[in-house]
Short mmCIF file of C-alpha atoms in Angstrom, two decimals:
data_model
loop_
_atom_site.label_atom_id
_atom_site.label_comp_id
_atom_site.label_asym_id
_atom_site.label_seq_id
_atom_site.Cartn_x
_atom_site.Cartn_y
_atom_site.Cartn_z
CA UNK R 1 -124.38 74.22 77.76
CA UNK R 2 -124.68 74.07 81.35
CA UNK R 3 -123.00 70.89 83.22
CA UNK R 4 -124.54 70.19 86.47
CA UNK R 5 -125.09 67.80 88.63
CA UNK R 6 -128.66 67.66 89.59
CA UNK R 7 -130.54 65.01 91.20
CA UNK R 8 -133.21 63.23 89.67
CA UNK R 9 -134.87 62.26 92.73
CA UNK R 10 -134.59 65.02 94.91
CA UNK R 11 -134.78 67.87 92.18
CA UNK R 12 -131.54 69.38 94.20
CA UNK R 13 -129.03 70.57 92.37
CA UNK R 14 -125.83 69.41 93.34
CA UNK R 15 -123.02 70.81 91.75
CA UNK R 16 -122.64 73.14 88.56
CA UNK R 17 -119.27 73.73 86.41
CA UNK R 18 -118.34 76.18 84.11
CA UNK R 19 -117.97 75.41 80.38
CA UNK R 20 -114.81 74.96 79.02
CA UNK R 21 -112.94 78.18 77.54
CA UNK R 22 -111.29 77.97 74.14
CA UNK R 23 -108.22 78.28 75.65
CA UNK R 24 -108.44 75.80 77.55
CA UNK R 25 -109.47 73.43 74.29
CA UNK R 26 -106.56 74.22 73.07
CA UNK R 27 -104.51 73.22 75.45
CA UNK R 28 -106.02 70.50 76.20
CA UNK R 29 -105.52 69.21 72.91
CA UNK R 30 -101.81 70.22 72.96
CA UNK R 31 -101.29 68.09 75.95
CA UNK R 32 -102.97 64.97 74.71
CA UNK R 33 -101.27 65.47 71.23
CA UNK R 34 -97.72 66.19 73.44
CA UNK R 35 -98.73 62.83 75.50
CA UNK R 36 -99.73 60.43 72.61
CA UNK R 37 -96.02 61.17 71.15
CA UNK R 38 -94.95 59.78 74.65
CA UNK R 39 -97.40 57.53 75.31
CA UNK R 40 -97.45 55.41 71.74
CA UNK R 41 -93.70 54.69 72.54
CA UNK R 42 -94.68 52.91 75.78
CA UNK R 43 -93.99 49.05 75.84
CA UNK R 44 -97.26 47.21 76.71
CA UNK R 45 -96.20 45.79 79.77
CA UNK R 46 -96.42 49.97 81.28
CA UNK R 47 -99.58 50.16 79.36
CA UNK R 48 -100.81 47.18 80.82
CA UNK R 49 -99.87 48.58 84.73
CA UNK R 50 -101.82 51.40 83.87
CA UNK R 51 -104.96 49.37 83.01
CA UNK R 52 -104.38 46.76 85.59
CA UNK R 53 -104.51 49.58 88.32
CA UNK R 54 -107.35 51.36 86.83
CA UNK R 55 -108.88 47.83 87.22
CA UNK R 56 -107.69 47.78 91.45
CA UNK R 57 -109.19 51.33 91.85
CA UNK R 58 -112.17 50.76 90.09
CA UNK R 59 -113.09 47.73 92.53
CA UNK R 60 -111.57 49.37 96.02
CA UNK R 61 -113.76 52.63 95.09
CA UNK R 62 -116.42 51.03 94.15
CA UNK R 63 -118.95 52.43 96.86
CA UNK R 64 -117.99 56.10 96.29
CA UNK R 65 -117.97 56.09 92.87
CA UNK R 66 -121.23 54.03 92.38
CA UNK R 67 -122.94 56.64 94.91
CA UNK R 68 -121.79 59.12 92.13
CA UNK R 69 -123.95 57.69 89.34
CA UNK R 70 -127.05 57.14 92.03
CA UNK R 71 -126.97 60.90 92.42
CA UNK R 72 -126.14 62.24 88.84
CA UNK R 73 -128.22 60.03 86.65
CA UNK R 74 -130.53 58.14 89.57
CA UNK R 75 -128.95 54.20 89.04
CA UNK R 76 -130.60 52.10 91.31
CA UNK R 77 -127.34 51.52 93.75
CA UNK R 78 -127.23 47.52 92.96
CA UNK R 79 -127.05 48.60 89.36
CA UNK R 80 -124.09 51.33 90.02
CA UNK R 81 -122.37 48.60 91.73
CA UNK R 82 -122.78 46.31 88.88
CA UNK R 83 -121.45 49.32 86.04
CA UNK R 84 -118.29 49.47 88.36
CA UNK R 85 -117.32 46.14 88.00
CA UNK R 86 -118.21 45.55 84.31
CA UNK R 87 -116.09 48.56 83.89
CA UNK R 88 -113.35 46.77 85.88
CA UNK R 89 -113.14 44.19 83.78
CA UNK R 90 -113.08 45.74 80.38
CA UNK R 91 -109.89 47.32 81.30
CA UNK R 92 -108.90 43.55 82.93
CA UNK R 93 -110.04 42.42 79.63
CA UNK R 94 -107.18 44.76 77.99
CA UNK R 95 -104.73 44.09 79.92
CA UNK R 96 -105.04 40.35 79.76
CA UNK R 97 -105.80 40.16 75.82
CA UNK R 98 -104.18 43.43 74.07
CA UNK R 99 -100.75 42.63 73.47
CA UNK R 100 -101.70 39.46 71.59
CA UNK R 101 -104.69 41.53 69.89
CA UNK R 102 -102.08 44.30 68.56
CA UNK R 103 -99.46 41.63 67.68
CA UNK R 104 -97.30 41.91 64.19
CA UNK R 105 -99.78 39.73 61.55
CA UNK R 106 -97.74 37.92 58.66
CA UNK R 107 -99.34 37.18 56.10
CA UNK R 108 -99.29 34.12 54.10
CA UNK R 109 -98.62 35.82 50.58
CA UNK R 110 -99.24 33.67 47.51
CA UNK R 111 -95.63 34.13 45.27
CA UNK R 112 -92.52 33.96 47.24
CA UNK R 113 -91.28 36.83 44.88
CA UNK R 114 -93.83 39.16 47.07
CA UNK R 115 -91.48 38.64 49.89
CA UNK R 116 -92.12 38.98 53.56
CA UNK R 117 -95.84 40.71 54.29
CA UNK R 118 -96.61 41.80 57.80
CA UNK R 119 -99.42 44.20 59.27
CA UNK R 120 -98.64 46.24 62.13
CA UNK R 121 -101.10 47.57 64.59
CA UNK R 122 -100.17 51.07 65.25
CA UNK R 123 -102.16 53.95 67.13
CA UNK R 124 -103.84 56.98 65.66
CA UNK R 125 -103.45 60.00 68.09
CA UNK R 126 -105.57 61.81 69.71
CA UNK R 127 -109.21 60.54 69.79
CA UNK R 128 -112.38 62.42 70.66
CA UNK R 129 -115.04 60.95 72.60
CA UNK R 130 -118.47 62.19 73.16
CA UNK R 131 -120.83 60.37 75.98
CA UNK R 132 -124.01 59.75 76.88
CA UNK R 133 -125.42 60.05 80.71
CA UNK R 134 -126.79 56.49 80.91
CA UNK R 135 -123.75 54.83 81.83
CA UNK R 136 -121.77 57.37 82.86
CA UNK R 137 -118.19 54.86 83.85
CA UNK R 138 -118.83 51.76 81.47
CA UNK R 139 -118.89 54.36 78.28
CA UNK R 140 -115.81 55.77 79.09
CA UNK R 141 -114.47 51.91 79.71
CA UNK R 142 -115.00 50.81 76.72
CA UNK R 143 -113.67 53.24 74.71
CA UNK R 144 -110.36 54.33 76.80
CA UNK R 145 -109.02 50.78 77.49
CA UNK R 146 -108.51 49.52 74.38
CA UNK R 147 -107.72 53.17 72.94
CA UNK R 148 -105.09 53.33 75.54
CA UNK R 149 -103.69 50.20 75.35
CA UNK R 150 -103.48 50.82 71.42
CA UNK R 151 -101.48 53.52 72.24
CA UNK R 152 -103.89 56.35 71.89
CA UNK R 153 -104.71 59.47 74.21
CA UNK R 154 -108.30 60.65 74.63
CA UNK R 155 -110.01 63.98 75.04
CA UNK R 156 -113.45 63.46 76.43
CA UNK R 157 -116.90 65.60 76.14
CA UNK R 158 -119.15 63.30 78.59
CA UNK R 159 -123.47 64.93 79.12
CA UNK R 160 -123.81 67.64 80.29
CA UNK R 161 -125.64 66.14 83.68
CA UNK R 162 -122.66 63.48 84.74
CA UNK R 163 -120.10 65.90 85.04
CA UNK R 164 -118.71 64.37 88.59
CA UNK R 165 -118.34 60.85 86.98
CA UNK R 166 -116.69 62.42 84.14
CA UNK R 167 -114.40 64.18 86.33
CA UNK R 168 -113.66 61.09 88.99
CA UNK R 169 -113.07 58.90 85.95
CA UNK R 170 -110.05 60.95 84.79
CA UNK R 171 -108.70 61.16 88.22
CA UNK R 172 -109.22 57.00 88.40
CA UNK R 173 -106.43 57.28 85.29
CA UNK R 174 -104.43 59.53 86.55
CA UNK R 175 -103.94 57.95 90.02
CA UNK R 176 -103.57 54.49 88.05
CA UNK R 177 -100.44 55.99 86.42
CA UNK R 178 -101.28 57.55 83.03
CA UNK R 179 -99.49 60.50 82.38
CA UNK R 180 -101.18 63.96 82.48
CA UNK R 181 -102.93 64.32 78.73
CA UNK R 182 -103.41 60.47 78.35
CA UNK R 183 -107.39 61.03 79.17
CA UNK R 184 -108.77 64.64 79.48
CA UNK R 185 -111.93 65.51 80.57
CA UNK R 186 -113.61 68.89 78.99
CA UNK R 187 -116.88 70.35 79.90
CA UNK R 188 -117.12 70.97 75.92
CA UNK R 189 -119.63 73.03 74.21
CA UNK R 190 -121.99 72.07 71.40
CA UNK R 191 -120.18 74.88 69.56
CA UNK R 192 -116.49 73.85 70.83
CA UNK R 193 -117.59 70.47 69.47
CA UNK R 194 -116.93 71.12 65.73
CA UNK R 195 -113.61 72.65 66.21
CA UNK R 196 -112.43 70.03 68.38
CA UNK R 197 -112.82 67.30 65.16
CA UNK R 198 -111.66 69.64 63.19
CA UNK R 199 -108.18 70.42 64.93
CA UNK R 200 -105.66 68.45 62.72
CA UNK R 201 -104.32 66.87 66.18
CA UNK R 202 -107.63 64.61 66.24
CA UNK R 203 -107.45 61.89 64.46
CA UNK R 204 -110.60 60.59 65.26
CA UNK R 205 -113.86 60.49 66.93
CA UNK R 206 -116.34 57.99 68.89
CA UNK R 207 -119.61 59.11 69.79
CA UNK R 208 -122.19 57.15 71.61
CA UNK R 209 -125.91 58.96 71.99
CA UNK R 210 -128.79 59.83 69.95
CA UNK R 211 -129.56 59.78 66.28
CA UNK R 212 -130.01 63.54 66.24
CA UNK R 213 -126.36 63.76 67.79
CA UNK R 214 -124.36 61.17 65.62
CA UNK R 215 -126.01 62.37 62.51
CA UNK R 216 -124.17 65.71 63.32
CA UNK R 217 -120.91 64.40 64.79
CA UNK R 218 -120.25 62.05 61.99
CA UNK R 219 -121.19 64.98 59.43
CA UNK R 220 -118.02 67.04 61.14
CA UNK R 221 -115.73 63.86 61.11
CA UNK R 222 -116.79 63.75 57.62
CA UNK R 223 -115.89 66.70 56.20
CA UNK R 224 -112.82 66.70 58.42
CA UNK R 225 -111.96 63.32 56.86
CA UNK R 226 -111.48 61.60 60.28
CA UNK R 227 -112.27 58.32 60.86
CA UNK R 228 -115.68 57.97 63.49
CA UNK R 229 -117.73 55.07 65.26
CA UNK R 230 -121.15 55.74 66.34
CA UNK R 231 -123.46 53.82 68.87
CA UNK R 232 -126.86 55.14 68.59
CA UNK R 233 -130.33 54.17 69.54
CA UNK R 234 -131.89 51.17 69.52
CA UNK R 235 -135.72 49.64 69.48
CA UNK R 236 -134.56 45.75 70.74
CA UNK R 237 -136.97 43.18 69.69
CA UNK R 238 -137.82 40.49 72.28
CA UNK R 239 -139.26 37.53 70.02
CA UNK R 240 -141.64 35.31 72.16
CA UNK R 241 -142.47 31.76 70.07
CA UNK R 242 -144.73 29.62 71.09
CA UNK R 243 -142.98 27.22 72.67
CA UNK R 244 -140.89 29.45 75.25
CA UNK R 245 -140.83 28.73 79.15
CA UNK R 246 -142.56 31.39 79.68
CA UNK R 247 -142.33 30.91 83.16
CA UNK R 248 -138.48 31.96 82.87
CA UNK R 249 -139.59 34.22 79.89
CA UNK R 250 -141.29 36.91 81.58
CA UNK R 251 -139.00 37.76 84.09
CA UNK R 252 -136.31 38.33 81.53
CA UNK R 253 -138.57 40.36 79.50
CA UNK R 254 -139.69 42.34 82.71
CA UNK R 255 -135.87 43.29 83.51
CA UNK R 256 -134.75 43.64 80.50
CA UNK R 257 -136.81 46.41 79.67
CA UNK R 258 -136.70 47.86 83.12
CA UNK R 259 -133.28 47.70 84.28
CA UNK R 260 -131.75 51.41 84.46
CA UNK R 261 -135.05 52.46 84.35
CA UNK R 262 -135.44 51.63 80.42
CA UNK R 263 -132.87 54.31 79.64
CA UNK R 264 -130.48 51.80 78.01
CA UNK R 265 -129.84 51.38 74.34
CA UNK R 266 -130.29 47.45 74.08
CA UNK R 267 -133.05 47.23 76.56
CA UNK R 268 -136.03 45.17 75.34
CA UNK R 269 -137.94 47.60 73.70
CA UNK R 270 -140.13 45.83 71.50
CA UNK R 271 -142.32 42.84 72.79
CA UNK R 272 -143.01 40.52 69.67
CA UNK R 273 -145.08 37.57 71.18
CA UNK R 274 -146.99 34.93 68.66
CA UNK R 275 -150.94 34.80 68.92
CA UNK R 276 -150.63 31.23 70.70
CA UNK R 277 -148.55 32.78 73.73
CA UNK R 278 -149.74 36.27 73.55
CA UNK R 279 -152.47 36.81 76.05
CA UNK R 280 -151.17 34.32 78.64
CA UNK R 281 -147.60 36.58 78.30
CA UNK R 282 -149.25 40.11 78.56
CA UNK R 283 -151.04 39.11 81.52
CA UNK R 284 -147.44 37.62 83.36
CA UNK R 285 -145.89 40.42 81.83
CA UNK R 286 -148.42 42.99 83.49
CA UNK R 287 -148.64 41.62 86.79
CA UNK R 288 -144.25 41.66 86.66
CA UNK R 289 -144.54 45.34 85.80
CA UNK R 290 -146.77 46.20 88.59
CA UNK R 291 -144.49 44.19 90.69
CA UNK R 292 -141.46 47.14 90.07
CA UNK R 293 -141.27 49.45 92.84
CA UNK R 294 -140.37 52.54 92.24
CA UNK R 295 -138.87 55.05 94.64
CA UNK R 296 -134.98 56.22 96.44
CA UNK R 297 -132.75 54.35 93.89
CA UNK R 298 -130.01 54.39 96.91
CA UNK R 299 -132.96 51.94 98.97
CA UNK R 300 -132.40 48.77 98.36
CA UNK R 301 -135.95 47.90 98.15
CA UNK R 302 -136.15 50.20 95.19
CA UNK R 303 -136.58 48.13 92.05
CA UNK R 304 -137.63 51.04 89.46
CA UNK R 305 -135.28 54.06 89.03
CA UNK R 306 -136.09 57.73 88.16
CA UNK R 307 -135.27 59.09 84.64
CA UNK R 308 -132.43 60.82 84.41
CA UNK R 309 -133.69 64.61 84.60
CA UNK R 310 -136.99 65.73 84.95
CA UNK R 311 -136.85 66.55 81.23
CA UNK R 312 -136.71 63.41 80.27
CA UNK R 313 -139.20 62.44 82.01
CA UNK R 314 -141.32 65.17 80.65
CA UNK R 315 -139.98 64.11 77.37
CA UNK R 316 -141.51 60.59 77.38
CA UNK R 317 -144.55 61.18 78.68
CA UNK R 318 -145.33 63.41 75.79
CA UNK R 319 -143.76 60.76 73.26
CA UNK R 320 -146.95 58.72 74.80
CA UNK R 321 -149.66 60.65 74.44
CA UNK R 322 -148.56 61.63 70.61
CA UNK R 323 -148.48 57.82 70.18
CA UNK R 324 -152.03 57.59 71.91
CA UNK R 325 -153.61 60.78 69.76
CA UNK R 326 -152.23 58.42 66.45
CA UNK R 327 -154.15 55.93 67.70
CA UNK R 328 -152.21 53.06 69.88
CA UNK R 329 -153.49 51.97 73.45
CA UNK R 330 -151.91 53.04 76.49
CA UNK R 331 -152.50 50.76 79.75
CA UNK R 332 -150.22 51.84 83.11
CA UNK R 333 -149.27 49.28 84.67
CA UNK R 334 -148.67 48.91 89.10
CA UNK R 335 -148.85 51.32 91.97
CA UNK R 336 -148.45 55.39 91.23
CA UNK R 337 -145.39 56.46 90.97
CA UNK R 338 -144.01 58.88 93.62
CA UNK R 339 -144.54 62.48 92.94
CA UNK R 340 -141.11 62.94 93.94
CA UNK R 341 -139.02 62.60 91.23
CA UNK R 342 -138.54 62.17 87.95
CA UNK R 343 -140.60 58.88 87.78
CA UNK R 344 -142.56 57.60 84.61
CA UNK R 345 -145.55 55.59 84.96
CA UNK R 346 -144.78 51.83 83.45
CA UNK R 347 -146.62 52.17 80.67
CA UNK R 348 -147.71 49.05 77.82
CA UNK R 349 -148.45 50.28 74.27
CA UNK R 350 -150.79 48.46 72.00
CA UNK R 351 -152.59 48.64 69.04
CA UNK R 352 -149.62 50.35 67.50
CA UNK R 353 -149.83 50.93 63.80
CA UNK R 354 -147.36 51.45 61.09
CA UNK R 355 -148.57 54.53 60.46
CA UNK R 356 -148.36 55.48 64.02
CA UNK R 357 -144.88 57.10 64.34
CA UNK R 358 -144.59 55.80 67.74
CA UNK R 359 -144.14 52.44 65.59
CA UNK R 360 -140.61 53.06 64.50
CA UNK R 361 -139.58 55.73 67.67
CA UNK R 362 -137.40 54.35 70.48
CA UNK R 363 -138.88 55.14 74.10
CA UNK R 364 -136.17 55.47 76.04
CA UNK R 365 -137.91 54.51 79.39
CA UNK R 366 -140.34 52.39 81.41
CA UNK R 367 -143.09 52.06 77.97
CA UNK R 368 -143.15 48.90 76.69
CA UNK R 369 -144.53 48.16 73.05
CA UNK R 370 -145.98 45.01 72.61
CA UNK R 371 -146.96 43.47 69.21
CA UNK R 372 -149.22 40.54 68.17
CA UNK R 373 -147.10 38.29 65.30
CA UNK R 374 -149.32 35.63 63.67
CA UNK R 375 -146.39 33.05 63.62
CA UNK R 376 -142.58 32.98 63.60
CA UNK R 377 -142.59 34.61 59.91
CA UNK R 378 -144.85 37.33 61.00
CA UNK R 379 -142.46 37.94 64.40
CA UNK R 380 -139.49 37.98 62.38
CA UNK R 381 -141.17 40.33 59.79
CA UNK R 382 -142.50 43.13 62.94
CA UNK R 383 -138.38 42.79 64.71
CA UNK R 384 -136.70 43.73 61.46
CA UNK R 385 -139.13 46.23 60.32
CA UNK R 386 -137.63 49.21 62.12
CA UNK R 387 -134.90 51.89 61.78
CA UNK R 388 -132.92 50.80 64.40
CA UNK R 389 -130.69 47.35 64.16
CA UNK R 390 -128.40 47.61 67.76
CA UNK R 391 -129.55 44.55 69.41
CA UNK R 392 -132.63 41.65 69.70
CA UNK R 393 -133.80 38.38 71.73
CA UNK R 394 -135.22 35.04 70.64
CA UNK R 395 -137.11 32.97 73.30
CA UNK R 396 -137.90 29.28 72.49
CA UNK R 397 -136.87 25.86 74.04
CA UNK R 398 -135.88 24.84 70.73
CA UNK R 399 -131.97 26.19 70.67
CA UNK R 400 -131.54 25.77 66.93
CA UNK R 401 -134.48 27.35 65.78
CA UNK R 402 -133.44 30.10 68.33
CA UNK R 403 -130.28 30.30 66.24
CA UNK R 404 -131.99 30.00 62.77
CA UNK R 405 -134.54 32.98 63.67
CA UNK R 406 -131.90 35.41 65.45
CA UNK R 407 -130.13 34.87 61.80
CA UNK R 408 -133.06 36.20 59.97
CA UNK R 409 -133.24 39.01 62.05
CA UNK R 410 -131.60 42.57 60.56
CA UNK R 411 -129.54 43.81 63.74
CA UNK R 412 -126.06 43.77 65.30
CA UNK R 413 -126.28 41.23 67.90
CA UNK R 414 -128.99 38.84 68.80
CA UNK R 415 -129.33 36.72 72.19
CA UNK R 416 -131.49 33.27 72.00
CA UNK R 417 -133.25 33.88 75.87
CA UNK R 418 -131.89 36.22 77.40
CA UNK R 419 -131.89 39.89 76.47
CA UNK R 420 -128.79 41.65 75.14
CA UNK R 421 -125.90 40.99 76.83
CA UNK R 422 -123.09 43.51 77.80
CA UNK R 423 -120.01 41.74 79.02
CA UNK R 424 -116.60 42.80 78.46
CA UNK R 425 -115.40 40.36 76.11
CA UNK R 426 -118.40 40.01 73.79
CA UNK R 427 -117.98 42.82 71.48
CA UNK R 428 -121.25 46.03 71.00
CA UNK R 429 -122.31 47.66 68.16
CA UNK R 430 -125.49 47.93 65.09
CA UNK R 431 -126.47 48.68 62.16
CA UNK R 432 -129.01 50.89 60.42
CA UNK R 433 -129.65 53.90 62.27
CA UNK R 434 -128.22 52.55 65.18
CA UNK R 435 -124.59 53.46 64.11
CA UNK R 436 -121.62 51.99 62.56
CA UNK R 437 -118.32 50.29 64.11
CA UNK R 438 -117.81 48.32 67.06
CA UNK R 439 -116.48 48.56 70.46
CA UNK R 440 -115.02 45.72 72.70
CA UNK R 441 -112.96 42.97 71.81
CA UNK R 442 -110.54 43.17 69.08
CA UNK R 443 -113.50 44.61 67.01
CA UNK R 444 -113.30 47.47 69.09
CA UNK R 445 -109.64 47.49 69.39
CA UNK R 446 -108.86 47.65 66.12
CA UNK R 447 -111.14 50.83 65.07
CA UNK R 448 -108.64 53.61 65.77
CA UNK R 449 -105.43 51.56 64.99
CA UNK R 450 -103.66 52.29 61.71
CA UNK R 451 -103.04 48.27 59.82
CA UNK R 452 -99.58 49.31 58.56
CA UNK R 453 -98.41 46.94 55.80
CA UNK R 454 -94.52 46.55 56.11
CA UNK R 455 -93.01 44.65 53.32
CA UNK R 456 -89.44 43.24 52.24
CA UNK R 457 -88.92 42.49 49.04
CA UNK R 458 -85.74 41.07 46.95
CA UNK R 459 -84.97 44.25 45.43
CA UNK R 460 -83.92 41.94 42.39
CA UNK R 461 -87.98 40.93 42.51
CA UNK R 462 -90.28 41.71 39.68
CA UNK R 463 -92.58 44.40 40.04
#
């Protein structure tokens, strides 16, 4: 595995590193186990200095390190800017809320002769995260702040093409006061992968990518018997009913497929619009397509980012001619692209089958499938007939039939209009093949915590 920084605009490469050695897995995993022994020992009040400065240097580097994530991954600079500060205040969010979150819980037992019942939140160990490239800070965020303030160390193994964020993210903790070993950043290979879950020092593992990936990771956590959380893909429904403003509609529809240039996991993949709106959306939604410009995602004109690599690029353009050979409709949509870059046509796919494989695939990019629903039955029916369950949108005026409809609908989270949020205190996470276990909030919290039951009983109690 080759980590690199290469620009998906440019084509210039940047930066390489060298893969990690196996020595220096293994003592990297000495160090975080050495650390957590310190580390879990910690009151909160040092663990919450520690996030509260990560917080400070977050926001007072927020130009440099934004710039990073324009040139590794090709984030339009406004949306860098906004990562930063969502990132920011996930580890506010920890600081502010995790004390009270990991707090001693008595419990209310039924016979007195039980005697006094309390759960204790206490941390694992070492924990292994793997990354994905699309949000190179706000991954690591969301798993190392409430990790950390569990009392946890991480090791990390971010993608292969973000190595400089993954690398200026451990220095952000180190300079905001966590020990040497509390977050480690490895330029991991596929093969050093396996033994990393398997050292008995790891005590469990959080990946966030593709299907193909988790499927694999959670195999090895399996047979390791370590406890693992996967985020995975996602093929968002956006549910259009016939009475939705569609004049406030369409925008949301247009950005929330297009923002990061459709590489996100809850962007609004799916366009499920009833017959009565249909036409009148398509054409809106068209002519807010062609609107995107696409170009330098450091220009703030820019509207439309690159894909991430050139291979991914290549890698979605194929996806839509195999869904066009099995039969679906592909219309582009605005001005050409640049040739400079890895740019992807905006594409809209009809006429899509369920036969068609491209049906149930996620397109992780600028292609936007759009389906025809009858009524609100038949909408409901095409959003929950998929593989994937992450996240999903319900447009209407009427609020509780917004509510009554996201309800029906088989997924993790649901948003009556607007498209799936990501905030720091609203906790992330699926079902189906789009993973298990949460992140955020206490949800999130609370994944890689041990619940301790300490009891004291009369020791002249019955058994």
């Amino acid at each position: 595995m080759s980590y690199a920084t290469i620009n998906p605009y440019t084509g210039q490469t940047v930066a390489t590193f060298p893969d990690a050695t196996d020595d220096q897995v293994d003592a990297a995993l000495a160090t975080a186990h050495a650390t957590f022994q310190a580390w879990r020992t910690t009151t909160f009040a040092e663990r919450r200095a520690v996030l509260t400065k990560a917080a400070e240097l977050l926001r007072a580097d927020k130009d440099a390190l934004a710039a990073i994530l324009t040139v590794e991954m090709g984030k339009l600079t406004a949306e860098a800017l906004a990562e930063v500060e969502l990132s920011a205040k996930i580890f506010e969010y920890y600081a502010d809320k995790a004390e009270e979150l990991l707090a001693p819980e008595p419990l209310n037992v039924k016979e007195k002769s039980t005697g006094e019942i309390v759960v204790v939140r206490e941390p694992l160990g070492v924990l292994f995260a793997v990354e994905p490239w699309n949000f190179p800070y706000y991954q690591l965020a969301r798993i190392a702040a409430p990790q950390l303030s569990a009392g946890n160390t991480l090791v990390l193994k971010h993608a292969s093409n973000v190595p400089q964020s993954a690398a200026r993210f451990e220095k952000l903790l180190l300079d905001a006061g966590l020990p040497v070993g509390g977050f480690t950043n490895l330029y991991a290979t596929r093969q050093q992968i396996e033994r990393i879950i398997a050292d008995d020092r790891v005590r469990g593992v959080a990946l966030t990518g593709s299907e193909a990936a988790g499927a694999v990771v959670a195999q090895q956590a399996a047979a390791a018997l370590k406890k693992s959380t996967l985020e995975l893909g996602g093929a968002d429904a956006f549910v259009v009913l016939e009475d939705a403003d569609l004049d406030k509609t369409v925008p949301w529809a247009v950005f929330g497929r297009h923002w990061n240039g459709g590489q996100v996991c809850v962007s609004s993949k799916r366009m499920i619009v009833v017959d009565a709106v249909y036409d009148e959306f398509v054409r809106r939604y068209s002519e807010g397509v062609a609107a995107l410009v696409a170009g330098d995602p450091s220009d703030p004109s820019t509207t439309l980012a690159p894909q991430s690599s050139q291979k991914a690029a290549d890698d979605i353009t194929a996806q839509i001619a195999e869904a066009v050979k099995q039969g679906a409709t592909a219309t582009q949509v605005g001005a050409p692209v640049p040739t400079q870059g890895a740019f992807v046509q905006p594409t809209l796919l009809t006429d899509l089958a369920e036969d068609n494989p491209a049906y149930y695939q996620e397109f992780f990019g600028p292609v936007s499938l759009i389906f025809r629903a009858r009524d609100e039955d038949d909408a409901v029916r095409i959003a929950t007939d998929s593989h994937f369950g992450l996240g999903g949108s319900v447009f209407t005026t009427d609020l509780e039939r917004g509510k009554a409809v996201a309800a029906r609908i088989d997924t993790g989270m649901v948003f009556v209009n607007h498209p799936t949020l990501v905030k720091a205190d609203v906790p992330f996470g699926g079902v189906k093949r789009s993973g298990f276990g949460r992140e955020l909030t206490d949800l999130g919290l609370n994944e890689f915590v041990n619940h301790k039951v300490i009891g004291v009983v009369d020791i002249d109690a019955e058994f």
